[in-house]
Tab-separated table of C-alpha atoms and ligand atoms in Angstrom:
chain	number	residue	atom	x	y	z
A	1	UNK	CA	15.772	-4.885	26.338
A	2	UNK	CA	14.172	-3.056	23.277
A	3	UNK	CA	10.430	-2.040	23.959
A	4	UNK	CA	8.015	-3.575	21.072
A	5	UNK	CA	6.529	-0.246	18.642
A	6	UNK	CA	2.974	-0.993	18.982
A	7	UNK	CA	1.079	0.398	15.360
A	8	UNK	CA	-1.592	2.236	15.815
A	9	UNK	CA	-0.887	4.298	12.394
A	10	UNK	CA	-3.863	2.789	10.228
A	11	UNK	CA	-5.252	5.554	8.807
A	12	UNK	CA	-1.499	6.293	7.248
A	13	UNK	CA	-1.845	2.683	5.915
A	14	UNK	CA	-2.152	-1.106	7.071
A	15	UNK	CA	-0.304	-4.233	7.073
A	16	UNK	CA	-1.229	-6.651	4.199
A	17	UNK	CA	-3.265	-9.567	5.566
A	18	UNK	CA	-1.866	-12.908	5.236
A	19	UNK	CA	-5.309	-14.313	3.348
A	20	UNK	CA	-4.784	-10.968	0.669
A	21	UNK	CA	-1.140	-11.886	0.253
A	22	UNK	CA	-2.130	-15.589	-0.224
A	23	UNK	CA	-4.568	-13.939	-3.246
A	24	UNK	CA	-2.113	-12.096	-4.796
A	25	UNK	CA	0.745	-14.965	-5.253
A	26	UNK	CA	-0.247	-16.884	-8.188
A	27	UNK	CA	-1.197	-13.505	-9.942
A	28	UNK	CA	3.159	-12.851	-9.477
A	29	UNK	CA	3.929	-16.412	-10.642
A	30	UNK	CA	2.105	-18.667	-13.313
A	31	UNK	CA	-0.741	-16.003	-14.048
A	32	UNK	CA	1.388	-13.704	-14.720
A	33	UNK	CA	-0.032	-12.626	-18.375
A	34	UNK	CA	-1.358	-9.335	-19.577
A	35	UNK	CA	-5.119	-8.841	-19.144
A	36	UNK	CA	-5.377	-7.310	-22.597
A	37	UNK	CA	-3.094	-9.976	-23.940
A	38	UNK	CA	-6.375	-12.015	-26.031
A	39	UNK	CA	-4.991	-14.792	-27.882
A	40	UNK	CA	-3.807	-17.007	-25.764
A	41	UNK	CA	-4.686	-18.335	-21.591
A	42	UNK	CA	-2.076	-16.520	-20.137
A	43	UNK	CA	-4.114	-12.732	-20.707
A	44	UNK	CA	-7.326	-14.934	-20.343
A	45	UNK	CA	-6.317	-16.235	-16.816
A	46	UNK	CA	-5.374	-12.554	-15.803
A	47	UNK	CA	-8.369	-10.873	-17.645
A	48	UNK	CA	-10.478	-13.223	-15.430
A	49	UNK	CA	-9.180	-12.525	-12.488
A	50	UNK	CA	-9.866	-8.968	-13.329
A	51	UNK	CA	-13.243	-9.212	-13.913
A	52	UNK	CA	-13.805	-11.308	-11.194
A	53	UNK	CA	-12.234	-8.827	-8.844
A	54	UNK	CA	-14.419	-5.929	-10.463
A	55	UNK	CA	-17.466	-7.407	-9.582
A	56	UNK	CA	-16.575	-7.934	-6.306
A	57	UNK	CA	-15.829	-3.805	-5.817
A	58	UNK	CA	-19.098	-3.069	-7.574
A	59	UNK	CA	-20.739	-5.458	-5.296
A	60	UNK	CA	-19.215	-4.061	-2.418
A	61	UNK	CA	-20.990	-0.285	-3.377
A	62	UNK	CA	-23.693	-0.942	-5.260
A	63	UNK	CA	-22.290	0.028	-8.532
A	64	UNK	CA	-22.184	-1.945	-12.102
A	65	UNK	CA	-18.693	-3.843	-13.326
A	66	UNK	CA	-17.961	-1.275	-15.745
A	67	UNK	CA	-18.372	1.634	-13.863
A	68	UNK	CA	-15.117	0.977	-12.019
A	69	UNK	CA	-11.727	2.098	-13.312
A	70	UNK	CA	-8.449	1.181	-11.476
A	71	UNK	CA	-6.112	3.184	-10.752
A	72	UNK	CA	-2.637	3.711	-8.609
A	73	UNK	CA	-4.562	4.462	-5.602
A	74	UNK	CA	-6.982	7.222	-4.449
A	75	UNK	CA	-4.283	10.079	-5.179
A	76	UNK	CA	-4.807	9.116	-9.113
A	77	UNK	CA	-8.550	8.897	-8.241
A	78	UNK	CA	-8.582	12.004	-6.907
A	79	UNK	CA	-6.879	13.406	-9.679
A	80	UNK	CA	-8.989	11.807	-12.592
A	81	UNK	CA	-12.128	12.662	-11.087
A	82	UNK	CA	-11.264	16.214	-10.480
A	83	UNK	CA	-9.263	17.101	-13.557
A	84	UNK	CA	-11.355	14.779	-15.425
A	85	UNK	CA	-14.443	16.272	-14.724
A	86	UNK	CA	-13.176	19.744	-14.926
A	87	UNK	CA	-11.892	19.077	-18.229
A	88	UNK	CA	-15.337	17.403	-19.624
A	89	UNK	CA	-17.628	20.232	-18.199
A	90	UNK	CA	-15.136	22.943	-18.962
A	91	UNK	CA	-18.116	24.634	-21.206
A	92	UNK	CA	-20.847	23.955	-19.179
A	93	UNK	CA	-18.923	25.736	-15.724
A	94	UNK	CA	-15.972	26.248	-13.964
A	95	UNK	CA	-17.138	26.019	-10.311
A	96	UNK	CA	-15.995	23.026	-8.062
A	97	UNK	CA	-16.854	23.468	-4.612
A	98	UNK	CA	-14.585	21.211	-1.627
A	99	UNK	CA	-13.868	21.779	1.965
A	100	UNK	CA	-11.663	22.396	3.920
A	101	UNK	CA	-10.813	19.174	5.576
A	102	UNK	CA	-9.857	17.344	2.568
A	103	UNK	CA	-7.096	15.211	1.792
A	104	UNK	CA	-4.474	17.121	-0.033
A	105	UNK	CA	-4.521	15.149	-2.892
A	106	UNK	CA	-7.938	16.641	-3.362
A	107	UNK	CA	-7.412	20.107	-2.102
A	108	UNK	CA	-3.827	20.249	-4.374
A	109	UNK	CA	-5.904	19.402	-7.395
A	110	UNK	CA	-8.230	21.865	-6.598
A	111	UNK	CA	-5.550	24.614	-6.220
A	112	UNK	CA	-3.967	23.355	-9.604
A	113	UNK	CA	-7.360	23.848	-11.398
A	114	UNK	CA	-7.210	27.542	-9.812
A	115	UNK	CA	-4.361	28.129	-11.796
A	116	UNK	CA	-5.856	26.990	-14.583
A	117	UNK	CA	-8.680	29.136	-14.262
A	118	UNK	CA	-11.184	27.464	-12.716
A	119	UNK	CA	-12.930	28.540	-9.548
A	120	UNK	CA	-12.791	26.854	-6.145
A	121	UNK	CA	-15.144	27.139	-3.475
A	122	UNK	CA	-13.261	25.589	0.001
A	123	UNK	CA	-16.118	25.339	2.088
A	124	UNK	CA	-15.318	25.678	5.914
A	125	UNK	CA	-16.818	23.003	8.093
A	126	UNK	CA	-17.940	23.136	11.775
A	127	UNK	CA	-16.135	22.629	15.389
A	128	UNK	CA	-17.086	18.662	14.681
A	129	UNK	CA	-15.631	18.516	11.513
A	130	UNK	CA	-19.133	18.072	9.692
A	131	UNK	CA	-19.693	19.827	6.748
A	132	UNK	CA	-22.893	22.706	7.220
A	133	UNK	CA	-25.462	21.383	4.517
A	134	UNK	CA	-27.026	25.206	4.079
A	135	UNK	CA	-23.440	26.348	4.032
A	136	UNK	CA	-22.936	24.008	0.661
A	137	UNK	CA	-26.350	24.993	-0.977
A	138	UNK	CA	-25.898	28.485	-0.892
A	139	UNK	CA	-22.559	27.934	-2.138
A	140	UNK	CA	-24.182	25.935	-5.238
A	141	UNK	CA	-23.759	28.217	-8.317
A	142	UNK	CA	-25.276	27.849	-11.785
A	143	UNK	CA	-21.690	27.267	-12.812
A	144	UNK	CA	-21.147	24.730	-10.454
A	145	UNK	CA	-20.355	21.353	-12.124
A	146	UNK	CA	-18.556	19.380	-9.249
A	147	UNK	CA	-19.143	18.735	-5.633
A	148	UNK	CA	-16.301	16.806	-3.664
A	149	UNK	CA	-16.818	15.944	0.031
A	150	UNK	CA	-14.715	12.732	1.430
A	151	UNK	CA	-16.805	10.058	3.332
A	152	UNK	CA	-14.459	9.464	6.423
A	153	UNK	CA	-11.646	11.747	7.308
A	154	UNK	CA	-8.222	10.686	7.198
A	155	UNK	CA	-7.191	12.401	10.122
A	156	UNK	CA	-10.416	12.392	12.624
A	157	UNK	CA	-12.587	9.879	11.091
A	158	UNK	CA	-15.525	12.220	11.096
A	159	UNK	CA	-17.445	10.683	8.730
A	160	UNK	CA	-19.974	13.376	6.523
A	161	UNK	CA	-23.530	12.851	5.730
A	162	UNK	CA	-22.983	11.583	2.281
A	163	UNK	CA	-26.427	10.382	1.342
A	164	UNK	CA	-27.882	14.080	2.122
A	165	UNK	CA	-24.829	15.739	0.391
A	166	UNK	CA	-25.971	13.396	-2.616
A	167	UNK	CA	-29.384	14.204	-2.604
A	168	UNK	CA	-28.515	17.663	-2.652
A	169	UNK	CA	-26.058	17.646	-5.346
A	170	UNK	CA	-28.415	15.521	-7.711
A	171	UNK	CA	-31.193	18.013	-6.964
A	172	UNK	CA	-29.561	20.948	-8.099
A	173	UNK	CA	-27.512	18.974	-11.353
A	174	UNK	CA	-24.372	18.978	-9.681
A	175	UNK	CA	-21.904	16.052	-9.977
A	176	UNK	CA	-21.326	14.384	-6.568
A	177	UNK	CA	-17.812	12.951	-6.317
A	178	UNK	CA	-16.208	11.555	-2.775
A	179	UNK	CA	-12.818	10.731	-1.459
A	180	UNK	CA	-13.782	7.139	0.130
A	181	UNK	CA	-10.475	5.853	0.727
A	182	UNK	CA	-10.828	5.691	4.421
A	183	UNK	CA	-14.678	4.978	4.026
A	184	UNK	CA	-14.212	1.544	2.580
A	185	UNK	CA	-14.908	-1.639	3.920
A	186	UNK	CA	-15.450	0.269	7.499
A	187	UNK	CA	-18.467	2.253	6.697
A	188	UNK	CA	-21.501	1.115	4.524
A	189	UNK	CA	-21.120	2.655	1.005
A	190	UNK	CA	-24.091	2.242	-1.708
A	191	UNK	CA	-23.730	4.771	-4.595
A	192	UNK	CA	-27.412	4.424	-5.642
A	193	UNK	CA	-28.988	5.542	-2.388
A	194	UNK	CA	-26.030	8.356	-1.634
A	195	UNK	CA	-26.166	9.448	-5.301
A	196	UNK	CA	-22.867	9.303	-6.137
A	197	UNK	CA	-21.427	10.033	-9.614
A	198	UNK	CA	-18.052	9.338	-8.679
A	199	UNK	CA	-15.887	7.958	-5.592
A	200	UNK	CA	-12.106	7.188	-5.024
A	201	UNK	CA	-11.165	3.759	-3.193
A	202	UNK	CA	-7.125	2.786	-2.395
A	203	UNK	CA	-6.630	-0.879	-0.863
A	204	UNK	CA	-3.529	-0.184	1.677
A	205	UNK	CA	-5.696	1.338	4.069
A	206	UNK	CA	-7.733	-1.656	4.736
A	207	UNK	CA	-5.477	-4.388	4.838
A	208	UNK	CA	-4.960	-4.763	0.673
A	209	UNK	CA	-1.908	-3.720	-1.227
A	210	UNK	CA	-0.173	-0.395	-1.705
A	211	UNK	CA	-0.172	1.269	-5.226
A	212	UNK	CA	-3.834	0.021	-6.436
A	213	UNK	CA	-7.186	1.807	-6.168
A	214	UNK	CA	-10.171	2.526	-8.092
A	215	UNK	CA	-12.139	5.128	-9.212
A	216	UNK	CA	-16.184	4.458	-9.530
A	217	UNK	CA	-17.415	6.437	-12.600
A	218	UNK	CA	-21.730	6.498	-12.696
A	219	UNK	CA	-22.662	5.441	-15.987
A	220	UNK	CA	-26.359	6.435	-15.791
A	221	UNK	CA	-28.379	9.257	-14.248
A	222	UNK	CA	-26.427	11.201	-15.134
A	223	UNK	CA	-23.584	9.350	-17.778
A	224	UNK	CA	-20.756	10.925	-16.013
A	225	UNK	CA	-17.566	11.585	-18.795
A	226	UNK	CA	-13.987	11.934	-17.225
A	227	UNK	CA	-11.336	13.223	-19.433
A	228	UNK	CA	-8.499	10.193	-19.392
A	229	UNK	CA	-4.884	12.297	-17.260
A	230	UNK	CA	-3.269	9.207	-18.577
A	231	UNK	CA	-2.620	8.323	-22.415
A	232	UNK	CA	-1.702	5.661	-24.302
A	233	UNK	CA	-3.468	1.544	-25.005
A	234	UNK	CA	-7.012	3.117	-24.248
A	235	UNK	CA	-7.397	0.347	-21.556
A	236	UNK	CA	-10.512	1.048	-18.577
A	237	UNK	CA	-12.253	2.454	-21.365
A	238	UNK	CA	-10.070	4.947	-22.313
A	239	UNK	CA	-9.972	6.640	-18.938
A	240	UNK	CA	-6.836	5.195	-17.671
A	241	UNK	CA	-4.156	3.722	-19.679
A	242	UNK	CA	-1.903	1.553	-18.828
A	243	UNK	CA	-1.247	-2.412	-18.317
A	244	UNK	CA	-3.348	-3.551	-15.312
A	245	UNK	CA	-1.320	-4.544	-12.400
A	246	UNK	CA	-3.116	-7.813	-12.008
A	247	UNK	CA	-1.973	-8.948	-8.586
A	248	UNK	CA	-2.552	-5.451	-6.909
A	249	UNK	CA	-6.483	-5.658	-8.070
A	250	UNK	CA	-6.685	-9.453	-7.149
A	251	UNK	CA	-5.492	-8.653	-3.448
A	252	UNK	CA	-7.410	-5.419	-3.358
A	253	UNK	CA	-10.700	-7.300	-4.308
A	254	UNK	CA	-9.830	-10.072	-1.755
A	255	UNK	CA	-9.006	-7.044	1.151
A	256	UNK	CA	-12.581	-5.245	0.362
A	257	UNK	CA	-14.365	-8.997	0.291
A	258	UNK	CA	-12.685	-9.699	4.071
A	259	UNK	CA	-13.321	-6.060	5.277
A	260	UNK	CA	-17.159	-6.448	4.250
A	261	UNK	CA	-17.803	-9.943	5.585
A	262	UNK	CA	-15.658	-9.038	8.974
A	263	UNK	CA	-17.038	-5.508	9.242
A	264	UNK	CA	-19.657	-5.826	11.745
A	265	UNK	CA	-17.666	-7.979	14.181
A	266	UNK	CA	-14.522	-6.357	13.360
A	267	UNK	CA	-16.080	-2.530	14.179
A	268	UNK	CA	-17.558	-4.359	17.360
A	269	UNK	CA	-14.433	-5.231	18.816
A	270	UNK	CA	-11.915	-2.239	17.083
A	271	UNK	CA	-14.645	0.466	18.718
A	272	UNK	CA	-14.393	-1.367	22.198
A	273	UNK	CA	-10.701	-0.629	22.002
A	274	UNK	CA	-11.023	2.481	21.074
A	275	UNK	CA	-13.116	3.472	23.666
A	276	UNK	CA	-10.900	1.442	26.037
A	277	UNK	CA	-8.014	3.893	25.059
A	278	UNK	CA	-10.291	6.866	25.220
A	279	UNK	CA	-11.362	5.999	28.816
A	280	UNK	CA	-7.573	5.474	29.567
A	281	UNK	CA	-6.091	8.717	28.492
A	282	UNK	CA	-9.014	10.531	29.931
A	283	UNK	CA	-7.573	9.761	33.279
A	284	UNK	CA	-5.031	12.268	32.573
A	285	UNK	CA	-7.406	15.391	32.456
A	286	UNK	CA	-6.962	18.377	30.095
A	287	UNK	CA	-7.593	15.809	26.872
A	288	UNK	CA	-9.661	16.677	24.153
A	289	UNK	CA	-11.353	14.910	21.146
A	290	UNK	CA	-11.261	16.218	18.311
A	291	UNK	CA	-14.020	15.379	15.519
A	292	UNK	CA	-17.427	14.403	15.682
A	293	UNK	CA	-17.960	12.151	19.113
A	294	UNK	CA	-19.998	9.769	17.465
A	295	UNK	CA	-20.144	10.437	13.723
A	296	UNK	CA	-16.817	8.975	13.181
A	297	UNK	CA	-14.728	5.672	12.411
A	298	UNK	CA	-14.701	3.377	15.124
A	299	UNK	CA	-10.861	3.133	14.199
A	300	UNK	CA	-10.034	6.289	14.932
A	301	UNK	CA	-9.670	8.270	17.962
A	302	UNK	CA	-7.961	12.119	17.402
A	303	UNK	CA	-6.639	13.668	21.047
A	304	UNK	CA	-5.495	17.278	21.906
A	305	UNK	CA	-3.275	17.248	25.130
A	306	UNK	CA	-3.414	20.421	26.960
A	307	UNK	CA	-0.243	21.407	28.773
A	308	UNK	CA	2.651	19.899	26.783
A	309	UNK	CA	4.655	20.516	23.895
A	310	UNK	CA	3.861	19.143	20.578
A	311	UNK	CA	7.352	18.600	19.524
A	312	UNK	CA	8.656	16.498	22.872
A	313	UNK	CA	4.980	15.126	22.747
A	314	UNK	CA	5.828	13.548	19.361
A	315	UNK	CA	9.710	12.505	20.747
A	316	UNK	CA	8.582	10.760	23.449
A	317	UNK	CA	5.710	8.952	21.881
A	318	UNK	CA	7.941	7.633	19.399
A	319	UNK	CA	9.703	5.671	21.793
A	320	UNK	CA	7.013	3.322	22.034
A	321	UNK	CA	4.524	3.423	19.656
A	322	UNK	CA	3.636	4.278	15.979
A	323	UNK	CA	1.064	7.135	15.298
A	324	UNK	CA	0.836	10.282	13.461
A	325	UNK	CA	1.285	13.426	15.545
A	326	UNK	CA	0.280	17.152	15.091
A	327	UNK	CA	3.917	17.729	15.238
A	328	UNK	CA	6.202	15.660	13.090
A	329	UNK	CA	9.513	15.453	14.985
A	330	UNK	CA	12.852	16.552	13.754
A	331	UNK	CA	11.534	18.033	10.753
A	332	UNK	CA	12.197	22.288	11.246
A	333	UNK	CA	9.160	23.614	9.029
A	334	UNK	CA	5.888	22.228	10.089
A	335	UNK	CA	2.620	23.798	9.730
A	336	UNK	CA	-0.047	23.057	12.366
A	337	UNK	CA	-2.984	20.130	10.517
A	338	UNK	CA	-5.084	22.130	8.281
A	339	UNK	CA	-7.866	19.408	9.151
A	340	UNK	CA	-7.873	20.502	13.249
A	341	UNK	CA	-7.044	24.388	12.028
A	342	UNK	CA	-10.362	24.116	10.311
A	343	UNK	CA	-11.976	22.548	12.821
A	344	UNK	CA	-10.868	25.579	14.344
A	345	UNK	CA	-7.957	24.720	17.495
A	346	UNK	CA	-5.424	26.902	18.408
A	347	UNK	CA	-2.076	25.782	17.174
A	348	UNK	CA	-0.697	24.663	20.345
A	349	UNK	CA	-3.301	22.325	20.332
A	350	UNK	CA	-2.694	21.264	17.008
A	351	UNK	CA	0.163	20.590	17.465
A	352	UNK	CA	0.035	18.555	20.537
A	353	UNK	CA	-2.512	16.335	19.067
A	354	UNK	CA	-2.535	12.493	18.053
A	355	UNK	CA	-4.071	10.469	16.098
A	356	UNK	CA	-4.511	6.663	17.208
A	357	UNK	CA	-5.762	4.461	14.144
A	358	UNK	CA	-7.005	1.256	15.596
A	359	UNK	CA	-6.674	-2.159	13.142
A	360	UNK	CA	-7.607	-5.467	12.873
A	361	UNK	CA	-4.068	-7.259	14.001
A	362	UNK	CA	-4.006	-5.193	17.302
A	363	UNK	CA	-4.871	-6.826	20.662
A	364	UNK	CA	-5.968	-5.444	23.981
A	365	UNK	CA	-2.676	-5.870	25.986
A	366	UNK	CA	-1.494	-3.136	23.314
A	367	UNK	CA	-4.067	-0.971	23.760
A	368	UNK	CA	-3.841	-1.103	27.508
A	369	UNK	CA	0.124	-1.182	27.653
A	370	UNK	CA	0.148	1.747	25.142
A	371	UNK	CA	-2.784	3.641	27.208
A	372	UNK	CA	-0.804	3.712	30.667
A	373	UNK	CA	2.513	4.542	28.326
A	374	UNK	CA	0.722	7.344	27.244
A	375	UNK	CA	-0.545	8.927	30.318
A	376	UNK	CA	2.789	9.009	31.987
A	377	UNK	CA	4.167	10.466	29.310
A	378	UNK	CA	1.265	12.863	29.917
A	379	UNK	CA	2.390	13.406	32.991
A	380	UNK	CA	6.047	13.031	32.608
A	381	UNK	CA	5.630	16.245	30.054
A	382	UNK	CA	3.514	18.472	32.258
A	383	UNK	CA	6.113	18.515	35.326
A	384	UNK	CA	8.530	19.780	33.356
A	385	UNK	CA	8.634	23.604	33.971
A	386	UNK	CA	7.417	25.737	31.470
A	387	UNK	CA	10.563	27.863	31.458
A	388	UNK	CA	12.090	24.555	30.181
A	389	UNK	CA	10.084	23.541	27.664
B	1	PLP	C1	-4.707	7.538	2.075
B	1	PLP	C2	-5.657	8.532	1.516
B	1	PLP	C3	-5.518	9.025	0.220
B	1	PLP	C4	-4.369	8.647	-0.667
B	1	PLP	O1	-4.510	7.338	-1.088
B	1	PLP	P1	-3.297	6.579	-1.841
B	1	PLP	O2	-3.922	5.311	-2.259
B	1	PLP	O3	-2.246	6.412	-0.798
B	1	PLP	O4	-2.879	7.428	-2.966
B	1	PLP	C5	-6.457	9.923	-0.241
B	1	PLP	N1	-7.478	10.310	0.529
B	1	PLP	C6	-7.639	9.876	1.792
B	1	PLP	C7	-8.811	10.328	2.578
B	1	PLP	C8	-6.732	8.976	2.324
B	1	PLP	O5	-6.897	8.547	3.568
């Protein structure tokens, strides 16, 4: 008898919901015309659809139609609000400041732009994963023309003080932008009172589509300009070419209008798992969290397992269900998480670390089958002799 793999990998990404796939159809089959197509009710039907599903994103964080601009995902988000920033306040400065517990398609930007010339500040953050407010204001320079701090971690949840690091930013005429891809839906998000100039959004991670995102761009105080990383038909305003994928957007706009009217019921009952699994596994002694106890997503619970190996820690979770673990299996070169590095572990324990990402299509009998798997794996591990291991 094969065992069922129970997912609990949604922070990597999420199945599409049935009522977002239902969205998306009609957009594949007879609305299947070009949004910028204007003379005739095939690229009105899809243009209207578009707009439609703008309105809903800019509902959803407090922003204006026209301030959004989709994209691929939040790797091209990332990417256009860095480089495209960069590139439009490349006489004004060349300071960006980050930390250290961003997502790489942030922190790989960043690096690119050293090459270039510019100058990166990687700003450490604390044992919680919270970023030190002081730390970032003395770090402020008069160069400084971008500040990028995530909203929700990908790999703890830890979720930053975004309306302070707004404030902040705003006071000392710095450009705010945040990696929300994790943020959305779960998390309230309102760009006016965090003073955000710009913030990256993906759908797959909350039920929606892979391959679609967004990227919110503030069009006043301040009027923030992004130099376009894409050429060509001039389309979101000129800041990303390219013929709008119109079923991606419509089932992105559909998974961001489900996560927001389910959030408060569904981070009810996701957090009561979590903390089901957290009181399970803590039965097994010698487990720590790791991240911010409380400032975090209720999806997402991060463990460090003292006493066993990362590598047959991964191999034997495997067996049974999906997550991401410090140690990817059979692959020979893998460096310890830079996120639980900076949050300062040893690498043993970053290595034998997992992350569990609770979502809306998991039940309780998974959470309590996978909880007892897991602590006699625990246990299983730990009476093998350390010569052995
Ligand atoms: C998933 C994720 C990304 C990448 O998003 P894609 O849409 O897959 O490109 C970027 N940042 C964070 C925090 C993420 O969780």
């Amino acid at each position: 008898m094969s065992q069922p793999i129970v997912y609990l990998d949604c922070h990597a990404t999420t199945p599409v919901d049935e009522r977002v796939l239902e969205a998306m159809l009609p957009y594949f089959r007879e609305h299947f015309g070009n949004a910028a197509s204007k003379t005739h009710p095939y690229g009105w039907a899809a243009e209207a659809a578009v707009n439609l599903s703008r309105e809903t994103l800019a509902i959803a964080i407090n922003a204006e139609p026209e301030e959004l601009v989709f994209t691929s995902g939040a790797t091209e988000s990332n990417n256009l609000a860095i480089k495209g920033v960069a590139e439009s306040y490349f006489s004004k400065g060349r300071h960006i400041i980050t930390a250290e517990t961003e997502h790489n398609a942030v922190l790989d930007t960043c690096k690119y732009l050293e090459s270039l010339g510019f100058e990166v500040t990687y700003l450490p953050v604390q044992a919680d994963g919270l970023v030190d407010l002081s730390e970032l204001e003395k770090s402020i320079r008069s160069d400084t023309v971008l500040v990028s701090i995530m909203a929700a971690n990908n790999e703890t949840g830890v979720v930053q003080p975004l309306a302070k690091i707004g404030a902040l930013c705003h006071e000392r005429g710095v450009l705010f932008h945040t990696d929300a891809a994790q943020a959305i839906g779960k998390i309230p998000l309102d760009v006016q009172a965090m003073h955000i100039d710009l913030m990256s959004l993906t759908a797959h991670k909350i039920y929606g589509p892979k391959g679609v995102g967004a990227l919110y761009v503030r069009r006043k105080n301040p009027r923030v300009l992004v130099a376009p990383q894409l050429h060509g038909g001039g389309h979101e305003r000129g800041m990303r070419s390219g013929t709008l994928y119109t079923p991606q957007i419509v089932g992105f706009a559909k998974a961001v209008e489900l996560a927001l009217a389910e959030r408060e019921t569904e981070a009810r009952r996701i957090g009561q798992l979590r903390d089901r699994l957290w009181a399970t596994l803590l039965m097994a002694g010698g487990i720590h969290l790791n991240g911010h106890p409380t400032q975090r997503l209720y999806s997402n619970l991060n463990i460090s397992i003292d006493g066993v190996d990362g590598q047959a820690l991964a191999i034997a979770l495997r067996q049974f269900v999906a997550v991401s673990s410090g140690s990817a299996c059979s692959s020979s070169k893998t460096a310890p998480s830079h996120v639980l590095k900076a949050l300062g572990l040893s690498d043993e324990l970053a290595y034998a670390s997992v992350r569990f990402g609770i979502g809306r299509f998991n039940t309780e009998d998974e959470i309590e089958w996978v909880g007892q798997q897991v602590i006699e794996t625990i246990r299983a591990l730990r009476s093998v002799p350390v010569a052995a291991r």
